[in-house]
């Protein structure tokens, strides 16, 4: 568990955009009821440090073995939604609306994305009360790519985008 503890300690980046109020047990219970799933303990551990927002540059990408519409070797992870209802900010609680809006499969809990691409907890194989895998969904080309067996493995696999693509030092999508 030492690797996860190190990730948890350095996970969050600068800035307050996207940050929800501090996570409480009552908020977690309400979220799980609304989402109809049990959220992974490792996700909740990170959200208890800070409830959403920008992730550190040290962990803003997840390496892939196959090219995606984003990059030849990774998917971006610049921010992660928290749990809450702060005005004008998306949260995990917006998952049902976003899944319907973007035509995504269900049951998912969206962690990060911009509409065209999403990273989500994927409950389709494990059921709503087990630890879900983490999957990349590209809405524009209709593809999905399994990233990690669970959220902890996903968090431990995050790296700096600059370590994968030195030309993308700002973390933005490369120009085509």
Coordinates of C-alpha atoms in Angstrom, one line a residue:
X1 CA 0.0 0.0 0.0
X2 CA 3.1 2.3 0.2
X3 CA 2.8 3.2 -3.5
X4 CA -0.9 4.3 -3.1
X5 CA 0.0 6.3 0.0
X6 CA 2.6 8.2 -2.0
X7 CA 0.2 8.8 -4.8
X8 CA -2.5 10.0 -2.4
X9 CA 0.0 12.5 -0.8
X10 CA 1.0 14.0 -4.2
X11 CA -2.2 13.6 -6.3
X12 CA -3.7 17.1 -6.3
X13 CA -2.5 20.1 -8.2
X14 CA -2.8 23.8 -7.7
X15 CA -6.0 25.9 -7.9
X16 CA -9.5 25.6 -6.6
X17 CA -11.5 25.2 -9.8
X18 CA -13.6 22.0 -9.6
X19 CA -13.1 21.6 -5.9
X20 CA -16.2 20.6 -3.9
X21 CA -16.7 21.1 -0.2
X22 CA -14.9 18.7 2.1
X23 CA -16.2 15.1 1.9
X24 CA -18.2 13.7 4.8
X25 CA -19.6 10.3 5.5
X26 CA -23.1 11.7 4.9
X27 CA -22.1 13.1 1.5
X28 CA -20.6 9.7 0.5
X29 CA -23.7 7.8 1.6
X30 CA -26.0 10.2 -0.3
X31 CA -23.8 10.0 -3.4
X32 CA -23.8 6.2 -3.4
X33 CA -27.5 6.2 -3.0
X34 CA -27.9 8.6 -5.9
X35 CA -25.4 6.8 -8.1
X36 CA -26.7 3.4 -7.2
X37 CA -23.2 2.0 -6.7
X38 CA -20.6 1.5 -3.9
X39 CA -17.7 3.9 -4.6
X40 CA -14.2 2.4 -4.2
X41 CA -12.4 3.0 -0.9
X42 CA -9.3 4.2 -2.7
X43 CA -11.2 6.8 -4.6
X44 CA -12.8 8.0 -1.4
X45 CA -9.4 8.2 0.3
X46 CA -8.1 10.6 -2.4
X47 CA -11.3 12.6 -2.3
X48 CA -11.0 13.0 1.5
X49 CA -7.6 14.7 0.9
X50 CA -9.3 17.2 -1.5
X51 CA -12.8 16.8 -3.1
X52 CA -12.0 17.2 -6.8
X53 CA -10.1 19.6 -8.9
X54 CA -6.9 19.7 -10.9
X55 CA -4.5 16.8 -10.4
X56 CA -0.8 17.3 -10.1
X57 CA 1.3 17.4 -13.2
X58 CA 3.1 14.4 -11.8
X59 CA 0.0 12.3 -12.4
X60 CA -1.9 13.8 -15.3
X61 CA -1.7 10.9 -17.7
X62 CA -2.3 7.2 -17.8
X63 CA 0.0 5.2 -20.2
X64 CA -1.7 2.9 -22.8
X65 CA -0.3 0.1 -25.0
X66 CA -2.4 1.2 -27.9
X67 CA -2.9 4.6 -29.6
X68 CA -6.0 6.6 -28.7
X69 CA -7.5 9.7 -30.4
X70 CA -5.6 11.7 -27.8
X71 CA -2.1 10.3 -28.1
X72 CA -0.1 7.3 -29.3
X73 CA 0.7 6.2 -25.8
X74 CA -1.5 7.7 -23.1
X75 CA -4.8 9.3 -22.1
X76 CA -5.0 12.6 -20.2
X77 CA -6.1 12.9 -16.6
X78 CA -5.8 16.7 -15.9
X79 CA -8.6 16.8 -13.3
X80 CA -11.0 14.6 -11.4
X81 CA -14.5 15.5 -10.4
X82 CA -15.4 15.5 -6.7
X83 CA -18.7 14.8 -5.0
X84 CA -20.9 17.8 -4.4
X85 CA -23.2 20.4 -5.8
X86 CA -21.0 23.6 -5.9
X87 CA -22.7 25.9 -8.5
X88 CA -21.4 25.6 -12.0
X89 CA -19.0 22.8 -11.4
X90 CA -19.5 19.2 -12.6
X91 CA -19.3 16.4 -10.0
X92 CA -19.6 12.7 -9.9
X93 CA -23.3 13.3 -9.0
X94 CA -23.8 14.6 -12.6
X95 CA -22.9 11.1 -14.0
X96 CA -26.5 10.0 -14.9
X97 CA -27.2 13.2 -16.9
X98 CA -23.8 13.0 -18.6
X99 CA -24.0 9.3 -19.5
X100 CA -27.4 10.0 -21.1
X101 CA -26.3 13.2 -22.8
X102 CA -23.2 11.5 -24.4
X103 CA -24.7 8.1 -25.1
X104 CA -22.4 6.2 -22.7
X105 CA -23.0 2.7 -21.4
X106 CA -24.2 2.1 -17.9
X107 CA -23.5 1.6 -15.0
X108 CA -20.6 4.0 -15.0
X109 CA -19.4 6.8 -12.7
X110 CA -17.6 9.5 -14.6
X111 CA -14.3 10.7 -13.1
X112 CA -12.9 13.0 -15.7
X113 CA -13.7 14.1 -19.2
X114 CA -14.8 16.8 -21.6
X115 CA -17.8 15.2 -23.3
X116 CA -15.8 13.8 -26.2
X117 CA -13.6 11.6 -24.0
X118 CA -14.2 10.2 -20.5
X119 CA -12.4 8.2 -17.8
X120 CA -14.9 6.3 -15.7
X121 CA -15.4 3.7 -13.0
X122 CA -16.9 0.9 -15.1
X123 CA -19.4 -1.3 -13.1
X124 CA -20.6 -3.3 -16.1
X125 CA -18.6 -6.5 -15.3
X126 CA -18.4 -6.4 -11.5
X127 CA -21.8 -5.2 -10.6
X128 CA -22.8 -2.1 -8.6
X129 CA -21.3 -3.2 -5.2
X130 CA -17.9 -4.5 -6.1
X131 CA -14.7 -2.6 -7.1
X132 CA -15.1 -1.4 -10.7
X133 CA -12.5 -1.3 -13.3
X134 CA -11.4 2.0 -14.9
X135 CA -12.1 2.6 -18.6
X136 CA -11.4 5.3 -21.2
X137 CA -14.4 6.1 -23.5
X138 CA -14.0 8.0 -26.7
X139 CA -17.5 9.2 -27.7
X140 CA -16.4 10.7 -31.1
X141 CA -15.0 7.4 -32.5
X142 CA -17.1 5.1 -30.4
X143 CA -14.2 3.2 -28.7
X144 CA -13.5 2.2 -25.2
X145 CA -10.2 1.1 -23.7
X146 CA -9.8 -0.7 -20.3
X147 CA -7.1 1.1 -18.3
X148 CA -6.9 -0.6 -14.9
X149 CA -8.5 -3.4 -12.9
X150 CA -9.6 -0.9 -10.2
X151 CA -9.2 2.7 -9.1
X152 CA -6.1 2.0 -6.9
X153 CA -4.3 0.4 -9.8
X154 CA -5.3 3.3 -12.0
X155 CA -4.0 5.9 -9.4
X156 CA -0.8 4.0 -9.0
X157 CA -0.3 3.9 -12.8
X158 CA -0.6 7.6 -13.3
X159 CA 2.5 9.5 -14.6
X160 CA 3.4 12.9 -15.9
X161 CA 2.3 13.4 -19.5
X162 CA 5.7 15.0 -20.2
X163 CA 7.4 11.7 -19.4
X164 CA 5.4 10.1 -22.2
X165 CA 5.4 12.9 -24.8
X166 CA 8.0 15.6 -24.2
X167 CA 6.3 17.8 -26.9
X168 CA 3.1 18.0 -24.9
X169 CA 4.6 19.6 -21.8
X170 CA 1.4 21.6 -21.2
X171 CA -0.8 18.5 -21.1
X172 CA -3.0 19.7 -23.9
X173 CA -4.1 17.5 -26.9
X174 CA -1.4 17.5 -29.5
X175 CA -2.2 19.3 -32.8
X176 CA -3.2 17.1 -35.7

